[in-house]
Coordinates of C-alpha atoms in Angstrom, one line a residue:
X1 CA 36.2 -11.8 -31.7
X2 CA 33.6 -9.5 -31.0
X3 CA 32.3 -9.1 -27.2
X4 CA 28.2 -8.5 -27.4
X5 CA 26.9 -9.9 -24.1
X6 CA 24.1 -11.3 -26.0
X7 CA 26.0 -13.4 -28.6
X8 CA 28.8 -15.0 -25.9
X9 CA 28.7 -17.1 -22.9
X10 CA 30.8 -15.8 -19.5
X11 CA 31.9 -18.6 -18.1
X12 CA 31.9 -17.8 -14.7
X13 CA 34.5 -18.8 -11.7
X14 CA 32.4 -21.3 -10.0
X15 CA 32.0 -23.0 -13.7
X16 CA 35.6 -23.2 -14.3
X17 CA 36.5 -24.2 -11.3
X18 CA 34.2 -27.4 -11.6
X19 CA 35.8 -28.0 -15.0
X20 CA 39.3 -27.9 -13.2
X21 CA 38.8 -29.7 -10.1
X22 CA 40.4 -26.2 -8.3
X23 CA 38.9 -24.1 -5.8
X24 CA 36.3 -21.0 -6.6
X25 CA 38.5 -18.8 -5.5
X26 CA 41.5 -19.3 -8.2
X27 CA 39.1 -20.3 -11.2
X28 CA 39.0 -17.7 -14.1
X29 CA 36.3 -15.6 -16.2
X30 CA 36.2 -16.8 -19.9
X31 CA 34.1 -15.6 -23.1
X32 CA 33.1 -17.7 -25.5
X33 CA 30.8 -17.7 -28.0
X34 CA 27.2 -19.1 -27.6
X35 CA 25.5 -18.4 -31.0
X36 CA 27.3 -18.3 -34.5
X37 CA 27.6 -15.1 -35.8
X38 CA 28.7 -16.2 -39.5
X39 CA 25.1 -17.1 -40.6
X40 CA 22.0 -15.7 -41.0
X41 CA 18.6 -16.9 -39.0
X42 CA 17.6 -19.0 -42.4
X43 CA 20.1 -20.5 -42.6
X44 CA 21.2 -21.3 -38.8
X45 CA 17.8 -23.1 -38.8
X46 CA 19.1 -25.3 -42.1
X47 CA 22.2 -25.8 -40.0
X48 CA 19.7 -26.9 -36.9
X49 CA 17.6 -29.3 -39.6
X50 CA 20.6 -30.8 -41.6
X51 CA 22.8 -31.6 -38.3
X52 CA 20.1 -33.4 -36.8
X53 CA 20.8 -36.9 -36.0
X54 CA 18.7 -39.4 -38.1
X55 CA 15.6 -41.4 -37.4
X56 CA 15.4 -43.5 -40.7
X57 CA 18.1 -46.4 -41.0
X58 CA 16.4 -47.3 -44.2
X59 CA 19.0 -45.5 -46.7
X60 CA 21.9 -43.2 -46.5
X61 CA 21.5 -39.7 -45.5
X62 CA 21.8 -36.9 -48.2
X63 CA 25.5 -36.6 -48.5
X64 CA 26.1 -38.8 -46.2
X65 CA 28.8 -40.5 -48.2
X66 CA 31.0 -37.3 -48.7
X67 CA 31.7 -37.1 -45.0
X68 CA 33.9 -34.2 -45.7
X69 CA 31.7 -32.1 -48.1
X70 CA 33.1 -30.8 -50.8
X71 CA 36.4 -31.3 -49.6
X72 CA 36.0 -35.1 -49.5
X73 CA 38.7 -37.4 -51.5
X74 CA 37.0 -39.4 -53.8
X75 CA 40.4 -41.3 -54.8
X76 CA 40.7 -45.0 -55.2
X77 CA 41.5 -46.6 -51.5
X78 CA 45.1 -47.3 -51.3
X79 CA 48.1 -47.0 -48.5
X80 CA 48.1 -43.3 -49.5
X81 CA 44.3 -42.8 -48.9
X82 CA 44.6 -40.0 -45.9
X83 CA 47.6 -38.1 -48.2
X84 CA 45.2 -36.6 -50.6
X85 CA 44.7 -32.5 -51.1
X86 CA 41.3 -31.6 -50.4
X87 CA 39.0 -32.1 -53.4
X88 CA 38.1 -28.3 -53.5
X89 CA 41.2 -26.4 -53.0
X90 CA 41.6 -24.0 -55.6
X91 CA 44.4 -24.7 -58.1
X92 CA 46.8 -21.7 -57.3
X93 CA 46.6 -23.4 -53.7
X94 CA 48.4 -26.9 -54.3
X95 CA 51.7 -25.8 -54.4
X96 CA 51.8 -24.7 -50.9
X97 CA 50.4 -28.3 -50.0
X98 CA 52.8 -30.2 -52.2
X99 CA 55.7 -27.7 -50.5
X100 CA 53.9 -28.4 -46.8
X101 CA 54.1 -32.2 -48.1
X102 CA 58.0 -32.0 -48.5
X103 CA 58.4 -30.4 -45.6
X104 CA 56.0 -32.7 -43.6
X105 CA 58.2 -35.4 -44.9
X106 CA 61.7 -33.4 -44.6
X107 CA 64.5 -35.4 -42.4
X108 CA 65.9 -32.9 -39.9
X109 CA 69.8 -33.7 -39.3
X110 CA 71.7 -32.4 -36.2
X111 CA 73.8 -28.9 -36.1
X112 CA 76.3 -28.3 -37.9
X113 CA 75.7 -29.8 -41.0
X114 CA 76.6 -29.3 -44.6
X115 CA 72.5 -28.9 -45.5
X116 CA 72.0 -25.9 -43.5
X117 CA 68.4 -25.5 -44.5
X118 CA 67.8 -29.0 -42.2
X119 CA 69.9 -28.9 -39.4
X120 CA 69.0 -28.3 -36.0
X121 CA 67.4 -32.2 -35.1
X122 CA 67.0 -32.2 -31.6
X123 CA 69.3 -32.1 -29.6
X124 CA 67.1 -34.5 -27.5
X125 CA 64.1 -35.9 -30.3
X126 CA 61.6 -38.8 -30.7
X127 CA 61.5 -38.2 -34.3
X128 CA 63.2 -37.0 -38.0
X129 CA 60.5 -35.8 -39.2
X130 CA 56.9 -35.4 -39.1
X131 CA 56.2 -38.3 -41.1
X132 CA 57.9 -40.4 -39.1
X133 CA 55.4 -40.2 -36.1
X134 CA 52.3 -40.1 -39.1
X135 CA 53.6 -42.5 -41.1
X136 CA 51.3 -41.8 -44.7
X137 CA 49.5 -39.3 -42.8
X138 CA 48.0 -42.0 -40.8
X139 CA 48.0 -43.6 -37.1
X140 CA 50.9 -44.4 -35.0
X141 CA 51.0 -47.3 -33.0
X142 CA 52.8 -48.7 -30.0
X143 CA 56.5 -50.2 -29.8
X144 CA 54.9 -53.9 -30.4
X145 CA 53.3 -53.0 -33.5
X146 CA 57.1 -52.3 -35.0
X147 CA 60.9 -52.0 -34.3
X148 CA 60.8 -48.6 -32.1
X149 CA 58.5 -46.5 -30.1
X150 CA 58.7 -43.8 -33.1
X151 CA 54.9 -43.1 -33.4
X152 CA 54.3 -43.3 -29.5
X153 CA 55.5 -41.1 -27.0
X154 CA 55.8 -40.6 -22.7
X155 CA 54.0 -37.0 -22.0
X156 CA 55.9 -36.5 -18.8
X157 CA 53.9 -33.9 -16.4
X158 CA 52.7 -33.4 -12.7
X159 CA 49.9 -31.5 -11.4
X160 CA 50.2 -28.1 -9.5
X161 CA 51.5 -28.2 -6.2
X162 CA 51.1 -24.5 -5.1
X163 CA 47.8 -22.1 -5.6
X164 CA 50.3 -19.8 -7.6
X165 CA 50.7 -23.2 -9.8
X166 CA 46.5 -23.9 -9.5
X167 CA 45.9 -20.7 -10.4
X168 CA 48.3 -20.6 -13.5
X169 CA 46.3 -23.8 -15.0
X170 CA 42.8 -22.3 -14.2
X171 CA 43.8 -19.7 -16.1
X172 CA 45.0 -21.7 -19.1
X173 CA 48.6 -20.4 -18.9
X174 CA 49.9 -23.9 -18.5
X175 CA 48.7 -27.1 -18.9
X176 CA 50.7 -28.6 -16.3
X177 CA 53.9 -29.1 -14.8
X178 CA 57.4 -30.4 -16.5
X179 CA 59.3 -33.0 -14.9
X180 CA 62.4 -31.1 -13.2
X181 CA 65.3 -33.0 -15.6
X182 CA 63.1 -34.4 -18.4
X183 CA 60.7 -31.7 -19.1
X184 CA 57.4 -32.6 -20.9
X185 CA 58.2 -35.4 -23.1
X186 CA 60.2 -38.7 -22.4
X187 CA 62.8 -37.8 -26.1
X188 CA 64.8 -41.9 -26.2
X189 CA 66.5 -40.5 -29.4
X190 CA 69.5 -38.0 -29.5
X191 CA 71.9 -36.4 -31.8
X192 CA 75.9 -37.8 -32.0
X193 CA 77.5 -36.5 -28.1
X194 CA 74.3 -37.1 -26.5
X195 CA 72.9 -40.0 -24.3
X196 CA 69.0 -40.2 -25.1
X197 CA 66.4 -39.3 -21.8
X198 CA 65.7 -43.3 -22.0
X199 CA 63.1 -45.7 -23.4
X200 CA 59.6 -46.3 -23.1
X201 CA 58.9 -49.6 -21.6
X202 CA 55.5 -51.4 -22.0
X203 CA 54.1 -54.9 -20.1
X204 CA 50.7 -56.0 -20.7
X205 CA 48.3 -58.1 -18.5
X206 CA 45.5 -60.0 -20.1
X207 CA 41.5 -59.4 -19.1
X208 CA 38.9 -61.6 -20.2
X209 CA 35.3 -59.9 -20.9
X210 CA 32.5 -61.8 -21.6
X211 CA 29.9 -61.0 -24.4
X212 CA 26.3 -62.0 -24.7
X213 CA 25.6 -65.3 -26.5
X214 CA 29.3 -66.4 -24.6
X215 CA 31.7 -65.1 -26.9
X216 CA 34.9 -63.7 -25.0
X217 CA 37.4 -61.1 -25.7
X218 CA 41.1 -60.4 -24.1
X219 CA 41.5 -57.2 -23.4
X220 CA 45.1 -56.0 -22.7
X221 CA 45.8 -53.4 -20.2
X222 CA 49.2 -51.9 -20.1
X223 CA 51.3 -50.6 -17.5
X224 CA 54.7 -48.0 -18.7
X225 CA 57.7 -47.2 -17.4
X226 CA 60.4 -44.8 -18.8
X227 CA 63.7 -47.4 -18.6
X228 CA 67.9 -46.3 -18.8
X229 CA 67.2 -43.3 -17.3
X230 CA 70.3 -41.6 -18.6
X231 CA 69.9 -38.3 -16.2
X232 CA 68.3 -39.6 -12.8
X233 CA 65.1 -41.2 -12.1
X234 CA 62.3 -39.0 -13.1
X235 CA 60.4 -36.7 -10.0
X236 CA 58.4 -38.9 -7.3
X237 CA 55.1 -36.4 -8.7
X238 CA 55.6 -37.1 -12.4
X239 CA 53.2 -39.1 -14.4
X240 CA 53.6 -41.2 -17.6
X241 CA 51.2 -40.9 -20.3
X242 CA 51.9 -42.6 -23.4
X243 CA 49.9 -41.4 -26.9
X244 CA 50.1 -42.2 -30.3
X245 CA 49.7 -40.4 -33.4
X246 CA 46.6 -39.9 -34.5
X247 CA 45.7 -39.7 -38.4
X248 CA 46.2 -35.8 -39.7
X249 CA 42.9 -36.2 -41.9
X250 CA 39.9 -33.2 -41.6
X251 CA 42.0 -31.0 -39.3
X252 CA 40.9 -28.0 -41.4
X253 CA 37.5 -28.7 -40.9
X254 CA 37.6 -29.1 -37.3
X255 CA 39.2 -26.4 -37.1
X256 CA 36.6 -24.6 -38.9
X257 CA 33.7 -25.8 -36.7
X258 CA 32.1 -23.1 -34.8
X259 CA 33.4 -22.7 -31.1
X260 CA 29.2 -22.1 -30.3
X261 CA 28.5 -25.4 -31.9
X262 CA 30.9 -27.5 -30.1
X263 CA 29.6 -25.6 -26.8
X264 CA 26.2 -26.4 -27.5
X265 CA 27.0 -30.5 -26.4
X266 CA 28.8 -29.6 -23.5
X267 CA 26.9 -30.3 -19.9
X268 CA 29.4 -30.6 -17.5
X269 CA 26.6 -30.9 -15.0
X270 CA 25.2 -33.2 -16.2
X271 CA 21.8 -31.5 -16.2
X272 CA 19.9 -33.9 -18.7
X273 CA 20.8 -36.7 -16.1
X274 CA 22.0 -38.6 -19.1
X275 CA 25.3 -39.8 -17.6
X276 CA 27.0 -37.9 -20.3
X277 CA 29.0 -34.5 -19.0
X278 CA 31.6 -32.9 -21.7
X279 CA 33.1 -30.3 -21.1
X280 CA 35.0 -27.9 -23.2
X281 CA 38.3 -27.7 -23.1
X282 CA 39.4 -24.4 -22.0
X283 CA 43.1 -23.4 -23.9
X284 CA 45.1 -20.3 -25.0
X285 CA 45.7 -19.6 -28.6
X286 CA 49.7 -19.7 -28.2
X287 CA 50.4 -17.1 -31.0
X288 CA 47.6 -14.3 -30.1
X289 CA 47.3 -15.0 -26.0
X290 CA 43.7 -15.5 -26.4
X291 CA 41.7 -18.0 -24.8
X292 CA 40.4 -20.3 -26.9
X293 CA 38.2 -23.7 -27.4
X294 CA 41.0 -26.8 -27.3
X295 CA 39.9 -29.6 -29.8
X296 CA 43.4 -30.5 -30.6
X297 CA 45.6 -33.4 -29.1
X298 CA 44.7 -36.4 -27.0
X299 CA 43.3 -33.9 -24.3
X300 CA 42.4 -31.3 -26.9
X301 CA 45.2 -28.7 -25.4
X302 CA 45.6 -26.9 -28.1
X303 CA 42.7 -24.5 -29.9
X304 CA 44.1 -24.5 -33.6
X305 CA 46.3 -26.8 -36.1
X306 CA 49.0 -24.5 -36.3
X307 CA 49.8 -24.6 -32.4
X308 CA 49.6 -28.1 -32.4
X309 CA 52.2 -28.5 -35.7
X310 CA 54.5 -26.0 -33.7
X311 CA 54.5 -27.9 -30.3
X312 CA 55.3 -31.3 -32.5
X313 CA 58.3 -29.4 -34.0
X314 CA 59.5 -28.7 -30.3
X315 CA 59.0 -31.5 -28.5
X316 CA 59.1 -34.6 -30.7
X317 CA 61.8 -33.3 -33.4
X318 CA 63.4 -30.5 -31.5
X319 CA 63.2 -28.2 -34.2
X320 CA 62.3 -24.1 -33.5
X321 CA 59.9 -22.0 -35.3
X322 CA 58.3 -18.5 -34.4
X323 CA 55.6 -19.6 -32.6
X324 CA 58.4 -21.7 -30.4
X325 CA 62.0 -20.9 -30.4
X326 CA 63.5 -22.7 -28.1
X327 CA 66.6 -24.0 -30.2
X328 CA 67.2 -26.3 -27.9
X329 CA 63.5 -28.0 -28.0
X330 CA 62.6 -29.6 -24.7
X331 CA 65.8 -29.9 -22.6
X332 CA 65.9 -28.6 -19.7
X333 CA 68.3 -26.6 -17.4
X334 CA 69.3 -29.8 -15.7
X335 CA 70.5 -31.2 -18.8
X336 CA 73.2 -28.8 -19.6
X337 CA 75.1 -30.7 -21.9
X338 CA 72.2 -31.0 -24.1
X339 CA 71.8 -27.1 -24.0
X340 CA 76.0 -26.7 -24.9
X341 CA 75.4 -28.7 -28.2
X342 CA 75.2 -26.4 -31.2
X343 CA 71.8 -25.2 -32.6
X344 CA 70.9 -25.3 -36.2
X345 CA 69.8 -21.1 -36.3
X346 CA 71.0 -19.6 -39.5
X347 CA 70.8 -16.0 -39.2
X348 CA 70.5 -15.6 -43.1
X349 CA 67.3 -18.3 -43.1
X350 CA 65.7 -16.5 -40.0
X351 CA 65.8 -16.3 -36.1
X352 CA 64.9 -19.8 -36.0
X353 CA 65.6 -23.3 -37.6
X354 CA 62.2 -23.8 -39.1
X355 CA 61.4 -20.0 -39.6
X356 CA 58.2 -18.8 -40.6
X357 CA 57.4 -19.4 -43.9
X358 CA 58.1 -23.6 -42.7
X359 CA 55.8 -23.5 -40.2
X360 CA 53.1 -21.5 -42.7
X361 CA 53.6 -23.9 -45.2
X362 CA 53.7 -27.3 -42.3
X363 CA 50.7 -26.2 -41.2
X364 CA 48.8 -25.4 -44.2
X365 CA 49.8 -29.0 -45.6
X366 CA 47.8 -30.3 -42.5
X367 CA 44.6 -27.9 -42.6
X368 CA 43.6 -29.4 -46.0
X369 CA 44.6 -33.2 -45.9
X370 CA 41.7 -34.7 -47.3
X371 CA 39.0 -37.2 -45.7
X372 CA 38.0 -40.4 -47.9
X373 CA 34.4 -40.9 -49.1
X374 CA 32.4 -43.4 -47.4
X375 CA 32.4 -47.3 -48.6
X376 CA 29.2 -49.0 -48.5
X377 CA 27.3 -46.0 -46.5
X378 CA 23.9 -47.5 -48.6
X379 CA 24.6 -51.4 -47.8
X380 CA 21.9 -53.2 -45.6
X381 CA 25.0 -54.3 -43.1
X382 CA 26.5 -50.6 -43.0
X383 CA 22.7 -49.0 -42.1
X384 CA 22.0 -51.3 -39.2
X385 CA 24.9 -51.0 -37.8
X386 CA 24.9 -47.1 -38.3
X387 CA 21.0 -47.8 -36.1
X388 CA 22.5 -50.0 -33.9
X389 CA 25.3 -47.3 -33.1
X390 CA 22.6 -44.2 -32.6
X391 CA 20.5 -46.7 -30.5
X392 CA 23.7 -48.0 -28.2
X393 CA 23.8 -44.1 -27.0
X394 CA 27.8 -44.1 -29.2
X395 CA 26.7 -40.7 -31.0
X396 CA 26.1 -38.9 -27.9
X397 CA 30.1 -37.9 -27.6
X398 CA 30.5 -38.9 -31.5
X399 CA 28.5 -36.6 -32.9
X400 CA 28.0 -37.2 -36.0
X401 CA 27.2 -34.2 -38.1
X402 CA 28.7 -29.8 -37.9
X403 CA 28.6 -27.2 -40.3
X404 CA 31.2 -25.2 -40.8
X405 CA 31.7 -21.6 -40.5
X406 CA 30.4 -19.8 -43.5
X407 CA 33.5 -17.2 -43.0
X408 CA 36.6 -19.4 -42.9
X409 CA 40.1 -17.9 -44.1
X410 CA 40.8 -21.0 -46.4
X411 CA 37.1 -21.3 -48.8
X412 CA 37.9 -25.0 -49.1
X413 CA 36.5 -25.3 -45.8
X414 CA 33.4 -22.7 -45.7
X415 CA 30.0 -23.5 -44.9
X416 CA 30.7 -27.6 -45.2
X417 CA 28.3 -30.3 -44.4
X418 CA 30.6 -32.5 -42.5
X419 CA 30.5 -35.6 -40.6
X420 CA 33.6 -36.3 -38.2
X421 CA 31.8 -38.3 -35.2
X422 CA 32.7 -36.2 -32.7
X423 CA 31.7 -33.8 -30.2
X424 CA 35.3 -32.6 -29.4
X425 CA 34.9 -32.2 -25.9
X426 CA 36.8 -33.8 -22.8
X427 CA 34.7 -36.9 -21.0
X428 CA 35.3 -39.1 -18.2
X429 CA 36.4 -42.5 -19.5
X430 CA 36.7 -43.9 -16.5
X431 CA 39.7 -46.1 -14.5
X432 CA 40.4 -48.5 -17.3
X433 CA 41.8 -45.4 -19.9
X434 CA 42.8 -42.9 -16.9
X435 CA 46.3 -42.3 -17.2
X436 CA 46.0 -39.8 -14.3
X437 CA 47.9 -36.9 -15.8
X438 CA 45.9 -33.9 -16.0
X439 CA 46.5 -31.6 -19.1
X440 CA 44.7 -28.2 -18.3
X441 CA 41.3 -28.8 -17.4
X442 CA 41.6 -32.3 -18.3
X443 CA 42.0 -34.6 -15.5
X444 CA 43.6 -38.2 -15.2
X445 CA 40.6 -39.6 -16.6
X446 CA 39.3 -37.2 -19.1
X447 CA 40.0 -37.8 -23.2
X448 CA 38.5 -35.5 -25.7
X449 CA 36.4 -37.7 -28.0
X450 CA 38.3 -38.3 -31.1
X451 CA 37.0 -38.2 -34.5
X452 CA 35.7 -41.5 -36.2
X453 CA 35.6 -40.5 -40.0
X454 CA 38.9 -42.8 -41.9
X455 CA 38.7 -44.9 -38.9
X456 CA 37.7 -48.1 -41.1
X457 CA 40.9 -47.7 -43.4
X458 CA 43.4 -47.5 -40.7
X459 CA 45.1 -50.9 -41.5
X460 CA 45.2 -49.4 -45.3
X461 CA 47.1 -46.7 -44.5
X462 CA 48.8 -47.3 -41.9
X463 CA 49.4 -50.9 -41.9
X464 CA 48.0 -52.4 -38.3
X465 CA 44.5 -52.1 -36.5
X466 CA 45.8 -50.8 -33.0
X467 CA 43.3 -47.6 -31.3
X468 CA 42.4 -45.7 -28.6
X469 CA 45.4 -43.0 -27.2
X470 CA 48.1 -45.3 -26.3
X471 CA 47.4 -48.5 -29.1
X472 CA 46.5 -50.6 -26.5
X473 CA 43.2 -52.0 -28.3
X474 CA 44.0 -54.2 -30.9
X475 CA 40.7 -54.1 -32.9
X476 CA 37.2 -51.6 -32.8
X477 CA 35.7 -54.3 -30.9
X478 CA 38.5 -54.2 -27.8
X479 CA 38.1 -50.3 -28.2
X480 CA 34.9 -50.1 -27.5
X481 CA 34.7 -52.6 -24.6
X482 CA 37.5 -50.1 -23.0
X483 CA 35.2 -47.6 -22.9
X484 CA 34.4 -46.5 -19.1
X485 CA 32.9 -43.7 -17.4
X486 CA 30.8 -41.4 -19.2
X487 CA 30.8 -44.3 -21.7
X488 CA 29.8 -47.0 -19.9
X489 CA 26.2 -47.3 -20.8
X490 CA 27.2 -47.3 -24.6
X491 CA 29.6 -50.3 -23.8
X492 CA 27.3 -52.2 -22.3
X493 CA 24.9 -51.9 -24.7
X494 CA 27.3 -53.2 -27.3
X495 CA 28.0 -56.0 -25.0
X496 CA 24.9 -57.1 -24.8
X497 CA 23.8 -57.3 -28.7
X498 CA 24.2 -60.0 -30.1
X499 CA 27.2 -61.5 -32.2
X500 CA 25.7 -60.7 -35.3
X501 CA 24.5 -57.0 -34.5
X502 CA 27.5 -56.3 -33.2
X503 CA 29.6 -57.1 -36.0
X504 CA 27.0 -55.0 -38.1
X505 CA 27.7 -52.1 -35.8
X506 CA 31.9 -52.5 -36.7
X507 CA 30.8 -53.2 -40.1
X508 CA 29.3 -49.4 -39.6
X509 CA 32.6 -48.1 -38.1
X510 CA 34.7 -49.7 -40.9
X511 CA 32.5 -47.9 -43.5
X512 CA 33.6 -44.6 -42.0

């Protein structure tokens, strides 16, 4: 990355210390960058023009329907809708995604075993394999929505206790803080020898809002609890945050958008007085050490696809690779029988149990899974509830157009026109979703904006309608009523439409 003053933004110690909550003192210095350097000034004033948001609800935007540019799967809609290559990888390219796919799908069994190449499960895990949690490439949900907690998980962490520990997260070393005996993640699945860490448990209390024209929903807010605590009850300063898997469509392209664009909707002060303050998430790239822009994960912790894929082979499958080689996944030194059980390392494959060319291969499966076209994107319904959405304040986190970088590694994803409905950054979302675990700069209440595009065929693909980070909302219209904090206005806006313009505005989402 290069280091001209004039094309980067220092991100000074008082800034970071507002974005983490920590004093001046122990905030860091970052660089990032303020202006693309990938484009010319034509065509980063096309770029400006193009990602404009809309004024005319009249008819579909150019390209509107292709929400993932040239890249955008035009297939029939079916359960396997989010499973599609990207529409304009080259052809010498597919059989490193159809080898990603079988590996995506590959069911890890524990060490030793007479399939060498897959042994090494756990010894603690939550899942087989990756499609387990992202079941046809698609959403998880939580334990009511099926037979096990598979596609949901307890992120187990405290806060820092000590400045050393304050100063550690300000500097994006760590996120946070592992619970002593369970580490980071609640695993209630373990190999033959092994007692599981426990099970997730889940109640849920009813709450009755109250829409214009009388109409009432139930909202359900749940309350978790790790249960048969196999190894001690978990520290007094550990909190419970339960996510979900979210759909593995566009990561590519996200990845792909330039850090200065995602920047450029960031006020964490607020200083338009709209009531809307993202911030960036500040993260290091695990492999190179470098700081980074998070736009990853529930709290958008991690800064590229191939950090994420390597932390969901450690934690939730307990499987090593390069970039994480801890045979032994997430136990910890309190659980030392987990740490005498045999590893699945062969020496002849590589250092580790998935050794490079695995994770390569993982993680190149998951840059290029394609987004679906559009349904409807020109239909009367779809365009006044698109208005109705730009008019409710909604695109002012889900933002709904980016370029991409014109100098990508993979073409596929160059200089794309896409349209993912976010902004990628970490907002307040109030007491309703706070989970009160902070995550880097991310604090109990803060959630990156997740993307919208696919949202409309999630009970295609994955076979229920639950949303939001832990599956609590059982339908878009209890999702957006959750929305608090920074959101609030939006909410109430849709809350006070009436019946029929707000089912035009989820006719809108469902088109996405």
């Amino acid at each position: 990355m290069s280091h001209d003053p004039a094309r980067h933004l220092l991100v000074s110690a008082a800034f970071c210390a507002l974005l983490a909550g920590l004093p001046v003192a122990i905030a860091g210095a970052f660089d990032l960058p303020t202006r693309r350097i990938d484009l010319s000034d034509a065509d980063l004033k096309r770029v400006a023009d193009i990602t404009r948001p809309t004024s005319d609800f009249s008819k579909a935007e150019p390209y509107e329907a292709m929400q993932a540019g040239a890249a955008t799967s035009v297939d029939p809609v079916t359960e396997d809708s989010f499973s599609h290559i990207s529409a304009n990888i080259p052809f010498e390219e597919e059989q490193n995604f159809r080898l990603g796919n079988a590996l995506f799908r590959k069911l890890w069994v524990s060490a030793p075993s007479s399939t060498q190449a897959s042994d090494g499960l756990g010894p603690l895990f939550n899942a087989r394999s990756c499609m387990s949690c992202h079941a046809n490439d698609g959403r998880g949900k939580p334990p009511e929505g099926g037979p096990s907690a598979t596609s949901m998980v307890l992120r187990i962490a405290r806060a820092a206790k000590t400045a050393e520990e304050e100063k550690a997260i300000a500097g994006a070393d760590v996120v946070n803080f592992p619970d002593p005996v369970y580490g980071h993640q609640l695993q209630d699945l373990a190999v033959p020898g092994l007692a599981a860490e426990g099970k997730v448990a889940v109640t849920y209390t009813e709450e009755t809002v109250t829409l214009a024209g009388g109409e009432t929903v139930s909202l359900r807010k749940p309350a978790y609890s790790a249960k048969d605590l196999a190894y001690g009850p978990l520290d007094p300063a550990t909190t419970i945050s339960a996510r979900v898997a979210p759909a593995m469509i566009g990561l590519g392209l996200i990845q792909a958008i330039p850090e200065a664009d995602i920047l450029a909707h960031a006020d964490p002060d607020d200083l338009d007085h709209d009531g809307i303050s993202g911030k960036a998430a500040i993260v290091r790239d695990h492999r190179s050490g470098n700081i980074a822009l998070g736009r990853f994960g529930w709290k958008a912790q991690n800064a590229n696809i191939r950090d994420q894929s390597a932390d969901a082979f450690s934690t939730d499958i307990g499987i090593s690779t390069p970039d994480a080689p801890n045979a032994y996944g997430d136990c910890t030194g309190a659980e030392t029988k987990c740490l005498a059980m045999p590893d699945g390392v062969q020496k002849r494959l590589g250092e580790q149990e998935a050794p490079g060319p695995v994770l390569d291969l993982v993680t190149f499966y998951s840059e290029n899974l394609a987004v679906p076209a559009r349904r409807k994107a020109s239909f009367a319904e779809t365009l006044r509830g698109k208005q109705l959405f730009y008019e409710s304040g909604c695109i002012s986190c889900h933002v709904p157009k980016f370029v991409t970088r014109r100098d990508t590694a993979e073409k596929a994803q160059s200089f794309q026109l896409i349209w993912p409905y976010s902004d990628f950054l970490l907002h307040d979302m109030g007491d309703g979703l706070a989970d009160g675990q902070q995550v880097g700069l991310a604090s109990g209440r803060e959630w990156r904006t997740p993307p919208l595009w696919g949202i409309g065929l999630t009970r295609t693909v994955s076979g229920h309608s639950f949303f939001l980070h832990d599956g609590r909302a059982r339908n878009l219209t209890e999702a957006i009523l959750w929305h608090g904090g920074e959101a609030e206005k939006a909410r109430s806006a849709f809350s006070s439409l009436s019946k029929g313009d707000r089912e035009a505005l989820i006719t809108f989402l469902e088109s996405l």
